[in-house]
Short mmCIF file of C-alpha atoms in Angstrom, two decimals:
data_model
loop_
_atom_site.label_atom_id
_atom_site.label_comp_id
_atom_site.label_asym_id
_atom_site.label_seq_id
_atom_site.Cartn_x
_atom_site.Cartn_y
_atom_site.Cartn_z
CA MET A 1 153.78 126.30 107.77
CA ALA A 2 150.01 126.73 107.43
CA LYS A 3 147.80 124.16 109.04
CA SER A 4 146.08 121.79 106.62
CA GLU A 5 142.39 122.30 106.01
CA TYR A 6 140.08 119.83 107.72
CA THR A 7 136.53 119.26 108.82
CA VAL A 8 135.04 117.13 111.57
CA LEU A 9 132.09 114.89 110.76
CA GLU A 10 129.67 113.52 113.36
CA VAL A 11 129.28 109.89 112.32
CA ALA A 12 127.76 106.97 114.24
CA GLY A 13 128.10 108.88 117.50
CA ARG A 14 131.77 109.71 116.93
CA GLU A 15 133.73 112.69 115.69
CA VAL A 16 135.83 111.78 112.66
CA ARG A 17 138.37 114.22 111.32
CA LEU A 18 138.54 114.55 107.53
CA SER A 19 141.63 116.35 106.29
CA ASN A 20 141.63 118.23 102.99
CA PRO A 21 137.90 117.65 102.39
CA GLY A 22 138.00 119.67 99.17
CA LYS A 23 140.69 117.50 97.56
CA VAL A 24 139.39 116.33 94.19
CA TYR A 25 139.45 112.54 93.90
CA PHE A 26 137.48 112.25 90.63
CA PRO A 27 138.64 115.02 88.28
CA LYS A 28 136.08 114.65 85.48
CA PRO A 29 132.94 115.12 87.62
CA GLY A 30 134.92 117.12 90.21
CA TRP A 31 133.90 114.98 93.17
CA THR A 32 135.93 115.41 96.32
CA LYS A 33 137.06 113.50 99.37
CA LEU A 34 134.12 115.02 101.27
CA ASP A 35 131.67 113.89 98.57
CA LEU A 36 133.01 110.36 98.97
CA ALA A 37 132.70 110.46 102.77
CA GLN A 38 129.13 111.75 102.55
CA TYR A 39 128.26 108.99 100.07
CA TYR A 40 129.37 106.30 102.53
CA ILE A 41 127.40 107.94 105.34
CA GLU A 42 124.30 108.00 103.14
CA VAL A 43 124.52 104.34 102.02
CA GLY A 44 126.04 103.19 105.30
CA GLU A 45 123.61 100.42 106.22
CA ALA A 46 123.81 98.78 102.79
CA ALA A 47 127.60 99.15 102.54
CA LEU A 48 128.21 97.79 106.03
CA ARG A 49 126.25 94.64 105.21
CA HIS A 50 129.23 93.56 103.08
CA VAL A 51 132.13 94.56 105.35
CA ARG A 52 130.88 94.18 108.91
CA GLU A 53 133.09 91.90 111.03
CA ARG A 54 135.38 91.28 108.02
CA PRO A 55 139.09 92.13 107.92
CA THR A 56 139.51 94.65 105.12
CA MET A 57 142.44 95.55 102.91
CA MET A 58 143.01 99.30 102.50
CA LYS A 59 143.73 100.52 98.97
CA ARG A 60 144.69 104.15 99.46
CA PHE A 61 144.39 106.69 96.62
CA VAL A 62 145.86 109.53 98.65
CA ASN A 63 145.90 111.95 95.70
CA GLY A 64 142.85 110.70 93.84
CA ILE A 65 142.29 108.11 91.13
CA LEU A 66 144.91 109.31 88.63
CA GLU A 67 147.80 108.07 90.77
CA ASP A 68 148.67 104.49 91.70
CA PRO A 69 147.16 103.34 95.01
CA ILE A 70 149.05 102.26 98.09
CA TRP A 71 148.01 98.77 99.10
CA GLN A 72 148.05 98.68 102.88
CA LYS A 73 147.16 95.59 104.87
CA ARG A 74 148.04 97.01 108.28
CA VAL A 75 146.30 99.86 110.02
CA PRO A 76 148.63 102.68 111.13
CA GLN A 77 150.21 102.51 114.57
CA LYS A 78 148.23 105.49 115.83
CA VAL A 79 144.49 104.92 115.47
CA PRO A 80 141.41 106.03 117.43
CA ASP A 81 140.72 103.92 120.50
CA TRP A 82 137.34 102.95 119.04
CA LEU A 83 138.77 101.54 115.80
CA GLN A 84 138.12 97.81 115.41
CA THR A 85 140.64 95.45 113.82
CA ALA A 86 141.45 91.78 113.34
CA THR A 87 144.80 89.96 113.19
CA VAL A 88 145.03 87.95 109.98
CA ALA A 89 147.65 85.51 108.69
CA PHE A 90 148.80 85.22 105.07
CA PRO A 91 150.17 82.29 103.02
CA SER A 92 153.66 83.78 103.56
CA GLY A 93 153.28 83.20 107.30
CA ARG A 94 153.19 86.92 108.08
CA THR A 95 150.40 88.54 110.05
CA ALA A 96 148.75 91.95 109.95
CA GLU A 97 146.28 93.97 111.97
CA GLU A 98 143.57 94.84 109.43
CA LEU A 99 140.65 97.22 109.60
CA VAL A 100 137.22 95.84 110.53
CA ALA A 101 134.69 98.47 109.44
CA ASN A 102 131.71 97.93 111.72
CA ASP A 103 129.99 101.30 111.43
CA GLU A 104 129.92 104.43 109.28
CA ALA A 105 132.61 106.09 111.40
CA HIS A 106 135.04 103.35 110.31
CA LEU A 107 134.13 103.93 106.66
CA VAL A 108 134.79 107.68 106.94
CA TRP A 109 138.00 107.09 108.90
CA ALA A 110 139.24 104.94 106.00
CA VAL A 111 138.16 107.53 103.42
CA ASN A 112 140.31 110.05 105.28
CA LEU A 113 143.32 107.82 104.54
CA GLY A 114 142.48 107.78 100.84
CA VAL A 115 140.42 104.58 100.69
CA ILE A 116 137.89 104.70 97.86
CA ASP A 117 136.72 101.09 97.66
CA PHE A 118 136.66 98.50 100.43
CA ASN A 119 138.15 95.03 99.93
CA PRO A 120 137.06 92.67 102.71
CA TRP A 121 137.91 89.04 103.37
CA PRO A 122 135.21 86.41 102.67
CA CYS A 123 135.14 85.42 106.35
CA ARG A 124 134.29 87.05 109.67
CA ARG A 125 136.90 87.74 112.30
CA ALA A 126 135.32 85.17 114.65
CA ASP A 127 136.65 82.42 112.35
CA LEU A 128 139.26 83.53 109.85
CA ASP A 129 139.86 80.00 108.53
CA ARG A 130 136.30 79.28 107.36
CA PRO A 131 134.74 81.66 104.83
CA ASP A 132 131.04 82.41 104.96
CA GLU A 133 131.01 83.69 101.40
CA LEU A 134 131.85 82.11 98.04
CA ARG A 135 132.60 84.72 95.39
CA VAL A 136 131.97 84.41 91.67
CA ASP A 137 134.11 86.98 89.86
CA LEU A 138 133.26 87.38 86.17
CA ASP A 139 136.16 89.14 84.48
CA PRO A 140 135.85 89.92 80.75
CA GLY A 141 138.95 89.64 78.58
CA PRO A 142 140.08 92.26 76.06
CA GLY A 143 137.40 93.08 73.53
CA VAL A 144 134.67 91.15 75.33
CA GLY A 145 131.36 93.00 75.37
CA TRP A 146 129.31 93.82 78.45
CA ASP A 147 126.38 91.80 77.16
CA ASP A 148 128.53 88.65 77.33
CA VAL A 149 129.28 89.38 80.99
CA ARG A 150 125.57 89.66 81.74
CA ARG A 151 124.81 86.41 79.90
CA VAL A 152 127.51 84.52 81.83
CA ALA A 153 126.14 85.90 85.10
CA LEU A 154 122.74 84.40 84.27
CA VAL A 155 124.41 81.03 83.60
CA ALA A 156 126.13 81.30 86.99
CA ASP A 157 122.75 81.89 88.63
CA GLU A 158 121.36 78.78 86.92
CA VAL A 159 124.24 76.59 88.11
CA LEU A 160 124.10 77.94 91.66
CA ARG A 161 120.35 77.33 91.95
CA GLU A 162 120.71 73.78 90.65
CA HIS A 163 123.25 73.13 93.41
CA GLY A 164 121.13 74.54 96.21
CA LEU A 165 122.70 78.00 96.49
CA ARG A 166 121.41 81.53 96.12
CA GLY A 167 123.66 84.10 94.51
CA TYR A 168 123.38 87.85 94.97
CA PRO A 169 124.64 89.70 91.87
CA LYS A 170 126.29 93.08 91.80
CA THR A 171 128.16 95.09 89.24
CA SER A 172 131.87 95.06 90.00
CA GLY A 173 131.92 98.79 89.29
CA SER A 174 134.81 98.13 86.92
CA LYS A 175 134.38 95.77 83.94
CA GLY A 176 132.62 92.72 85.32
CA ILE A 177 129.97 91.28 87.59
CA HIS A 178 130.34 89.65 90.99
CA VAL A 179 127.96 87.09 92.43
CA LEU A 180 128.13 86.73 96.22
CA VAL A 181 126.99 83.46 97.80
CA ARG A 182 126.58 83.29 101.57
CA ILE A 183 127.51 79.84 102.87
CA GLU A 184 127.66 78.19 106.25
CA PRO A 185 131.17 78.68 107.73
CA LEU A 186 131.87 74.94 107.79
CA TRP A 187 134.54 74.63 105.10
CA GLU A 188 138.10 75.94 105.03
CA PHE A 189 139.52 77.98 102.16
CA LEU A 190 140.81 74.94 100.26
CA GLU A 191 137.36 73.41 100.04
CA VAL A 192 135.65 76.70 99.20
CA ARG A 193 138.11 77.23 96.35
CA ARG A 194 137.57 73.63 95.23
CA ALA A 195 133.82 74.30 95.07
CA ALA A 196 134.41 77.57 93.20
CA LEU A 197 136.62 75.78 90.65
CA ALA A 198 133.92 73.19 90.03
CA LEU A 199 131.39 76.01 89.60
CA ALA A 200 133.68 77.84 87.15
CA ARG A 201 134.20 74.69 85.07
CA GLU A 202 130.46 74.00 84.95
CA ILE A 203 129.73 77.56 83.81
CA ALA A 204 132.35 77.15 81.07
CA ARG A 205 130.83 73.83 79.99
CA ARG A 206 127.36 75.37 79.68
CA ALA A 207 128.54 78.51 77.89
CA PRO A 208 131.72 77.40 76.05
CA ASP A 209 131.63 80.29 73.59
CA LEU A 210 131.20 82.88 76.33
CA ALA A 211 133.08 81.72 79.43
CA THR A 212 136.36 80.15 80.46
CA ALA A 213 137.93 78.75 83.62
CA LYS A 214 141.46 78.91 82.17
CA TRP A 215 143.94 80.52 84.54
CA TRP A 216 146.61 81.51 81.98
CA LYS A 217 145.66 84.62 80.05
CA GLU A 218 147.05 83.27 76.77
CA GLU A 219 144.53 80.41 76.96
CA ARG A 220 141.47 82.47 77.83
CA HIS A 221 138.60 83.67 75.73
CA GLY A 222 135.44 85.49 76.66
CA VAL A 223 134.62 85.98 80.34
CA PHE A 224 137.01 84.45 82.88
CA VAL A 225 135.31 82.89 85.90
CA ASP A 226 138.03 83.60 88.45
CA TYR A 227 137.87 80.69 90.89
CA ASN A 228 141.08 81.89 92.59
CA GLN A 229 139.24 84.82 94.14
CA ASN A 230 138.27 82.20 96.72
CA ALA A 231 141.84 81.46 97.76
CA ARG A 232 142.97 82.76 101.13
CA ASP A 233 144.11 86.39 101.11
CA ARG A 234 142.20 87.25 97.93
CA THR A 235 139.62 90.02 98.06
CA VAL A 236 137.11 91.76 95.81
CA ALA A 237 135.51 95.17 96.13
CA SER A 238 132.57 95.06 98.50
CA GLY A 239 128.97 95.85 97.72
CA TYR A 240 128.29 99.60 97.46
CA SER A 241 131.99 100.42 97.22
CA VAL A 242 132.75 103.36 94.97
CA ARG A 243 135.33 102.27 92.42
CA PRO A 244 138.29 104.38 91.25
CA THR A 245 136.87 104.93 87.77
CA PRO A 246 136.62 108.33 86.09
CA ASP A 247 132.85 108.48 86.69
CA ALA A 248 132.95 107.02 90.25
CA ARG A 249 130.96 103.90 89.47
CA VAL A 250 129.61 101.85 92.34
CA SER A 251 129.77 98.09 92.85
CA CYS A 252 126.01 97.98 93.16
CA ALA A 253 123.74 95.14 94.28
CA LEU A 254 121.16 94.03 91.72
CA GLU A 255 118.02 91.97 91.48
CA TRP A 256 118.46 89.03 89.11
CA SER A 257 115.68 90.51 87.01
CA GLU A 258 117.89 93.57 86.41
CA VAL A 259 121.00 91.74 85.22
CA ALA A 260 120.03 91.30 81.56
CA ALA A 261 119.61 95.05 81.04
CA VAL A 262 121.81 96.72 83.66
CA GLU A 263 124.30 99.37 82.52
CA PRO A 264 127.15 99.89 85.01
CA GLY A 265 127.63 103.50 83.98
CA ASP A 266 124.21 104.30 85.42
CA LEU A 267 125.27 103.24 88.93
CA ARG A 268 127.50 105.96 90.33
CA LEU A 269 128.32 107.88 93.48
CA ASP A 270 125.68 110.45 92.54
CA THR A 271 122.89 108.00 91.58
CA VAL A 272 123.09 105.00 93.93
CA PRO A 273 121.88 106.75 97.13
CA ALA A 274 118.64 107.76 95.40
CA ARG A 275 118.29 104.23 93.97
CA LEU A 276 118.57 102.77 97.47
CA LYS A 277 115.89 105.09 98.78
CA ALA A 278 113.61 104.29 95.86
CA ILE A 279 113.86 100.48 95.62
CA GLY A 280 115.79 99.38 98.70
CA ASP A 281 118.80 97.08 98.80
CA PRO A 282 118.52 93.93 96.63
CA ALA A 283 121.07 92.28 98.93
CA GLU A 284 119.18 93.05 102.13
CA SER A 285 118.43 89.35 102.76
CA ILE A 286 121.92 88.06 101.93
CA ASP A 287 122.62 86.92 105.50
CA ASP A 288 119.24 85.32 106.13
CA VAL A 289 119.79 81.77 104.86
CA PRO A 290 123.42 80.69 104.32
CA GLY A 291 123.76 77.76 101.94
CA SER A 292 125.66 74.49 101.83
CA LEU A 293 128.59 73.66 99.55
CA ASP A 294 127.68 69.98 99.43
CA GLY A 295 126.23 70.21 95.92
CA LEU A 296 129.24 71.97 94.42
CA LEU A 297 131.66 69.66 96.24
CA ASP A 298 129.82 66.69 94.72
CA LEU A 299 130.32 68.34 91.34
CA ALA A 300 134.02 68.78 92.15
CA ARG A 301 134.29 65.10 93.05
CA ARG A 302 132.69 64.07 89.75
CA ASP A 303 135.10 66.32 87.84
CA GLU A 304 138.05 64.82 89.67
CA GLU A 305 136.86 61.27 89.04
CA GLY A 306 136.54 62.22 85.36
CA GLY A 307 140.19 63.27 85.20
CA LEU A 308 140.03 66.97 86.03
CA GLY A 309 142.53 67.73 88.75
CA ASP A 310 143.39 70.96 90.49
CA ALA A 311 143.97 74.17 88.53
CA PRO A 312 146.79 76.71 88.89
CA TRP A 313 146.97 78.88 91.97
CA PRO A 314 148.10 82.53 92.13
CA PRO A 315 151.90 82.84 91.95
CA HIS A 316 152.55 83.84 95.56
CA PHE A 317 150.84 80.73 96.97
CA PRO A 318 152.81 77.59 97.90
CA LYS A 319 152.61 74.84 95.27
CA ALA A 320 149.55 72.68 95.96
CA ALA A 321 149.87 68.89 96.07
CA ARG A 322 147.72 68.19 92.99
CA GLU A 323 148.31 71.45 91.17
CA PRO A 324 149.43 71.20 87.52
CA LYS A 325 152.65 72.80 86.40
CA ARG A 326 152.73 76.45 87.34
CA VAL A 327 154.26 77.57 84.06
CA GLN A 328 152.85 79.57 81.19
CA PRO A 329 151.60 77.04 78.60
CA SER A 330 153.54 78.58 75.70
CA ARG A 331 156.74 78.10 77.68
CA ASP A 332 156.07 74.52 78.72
CA ALA A 333 157.72 72.18 76.23
CA ASP A 334 156.26 69.10 77.92
CA ARG A 335 152.70 70.38 78.00
CA PRO A 336 150.23 68.06 76.16
CA SER A 337 148.87 69.51 72.94
CA GLN A 338 145.46 67.79 72.98
CA ARG A 339 142.47 69.68 74.23
CA GLY A 340 140.47 68.52 77.25
CA ARG A 341 136.82 69.00 78.06
CA ALA A 342 135.54 72.53 78.49
CA GLY A 343 136.64 74.04 81.76
CA ASP A 344 139.86 72.03 82.01
CA PRO A 345 142.73 74.48 82.52
CA GLN A 346 145.47 71.87 82.02
CA PRO A 347 145.83 71.00 78.31
CA GLY A 348 147.57 73.75 76.35
CA GLY A 349 146.68 76.18 73.65
CA PRO A 350 143.86 78.65 73.09
CA PRO A 351 140.49 77.48 71.77
CA PRO A 352 140.48 76.68 68.04
CA GLY A 353 140.20 79.81 65.94
CA PHE A 354 140.96 82.12 68.87
CA SER A 355 143.68 84.70 68.27
CA LEU A 356 145.84 85.61 71.26
CA GLN A 357 145.62 89.27 72.20
CA ASN A 358 147.91 91.67 73.98
CA GLN A 359 147.17 91.17 77.68
CA ARG A 360 149.09 94.15 79.06
CA GLY A 361 147.35 96.54 81.37
CA PHE A 362 147.41 100.26 80.65
CA GLY A 363 149.63 102.85 82.25
CA ALA A 364 153.01 102.14 83.83
CA LYS A 365 151.36 99.30 85.76
CA PRO A 366 148.10 97.53 85.02
CA ARG A 367 145.22 99.26 86.80
CA THR A 368 142.95 96.93 88.73
CA GLY A 369 139.30 97.67 89.32
CA GLN A 370 139.42 100.92 87.36
CA GLY A 371 137.42 100.07 84.28
CA HIS A 372 138.72 100.36 80.71
CA GLU A 373 141.74 102.29 79.44
CA HIS A 374 139.74 104.52 77.11
CA GLU A 375 137.66 105.79 80.03
CA PHE A 376 140.72 107.60 81.34
CA ASP A 377 141.29 109.41 78.03
CA GLU A 378 140.76 113.15 78.08
CA SER A 379 137.27 113.98 76.86
#
């Protein structure tokens, strides 16, 4: 049997073996595994700002973006002696030794395993129970235009500023926008999620025609502000991650002044390195002044005193003490029919005049973080 092709890259003072460097990961532009590795070397400082000291889930596209990824929480048994990891615990009670990518060599090592985008925890390995980042994930529903996503992002910025926090926006590289908020690591996951839920509800109140905090898809309209991305064990693609889209879009940091006009298709593996050299990294100061959650937690308290309780959690989490019924509204015979205030995920039914749409993903399984279905159509 012939030996597999490989190359050795000198990265961060280490030799990293890259097998099958010519394997095509992005068929339309023809970009290869080596192209991806060289991208991460080129943007290394900016990319590492978002993953350094953070346990990171590996999503392995071993044969490129046209096949389903392998979600791998644990690093392999045989790893280089320099590879850094962290032991993390999940709601199930299980633990895993996850990658901690602290230099460019770690990024390239992961690319060799088929990793395209990096999905780090919102906390550092020094304290895995207290996040130092609140994440605002703006996820448009079917048929929702990109301009609506941008408009909701600007509302999120307004709410954050009013509550003493600075958000750093970035394209998700898929369909939405993320806003990253560095916070002091003083609050555990439950409180960070509580603050994120209050934020989501306030965004929905200010932009009721554009945004929703409803967990159940059949109740949503517009752009979903996904507060549950702040629950333990949830991750989003990191800044400067290449996403598994046909055109290799990048989850790219933005200035707030860019949000109203940004086009995600302009931010790709082949364009972002030059952008960084030309204008620098808009998220360069993200770690300088972490904020306090006190303002958002005050907002949460006011919501709760006004009758808004907890909202549904993801299905694999244990039932929370004050969580409403974890059942799809259309299947809940006892669910109240009246509508609550904007942002309340408990009363049933879609907004008046809103027609429910087919929520299925495309392909055999729904793709996550890979853009829109039509983008995978043959051109």
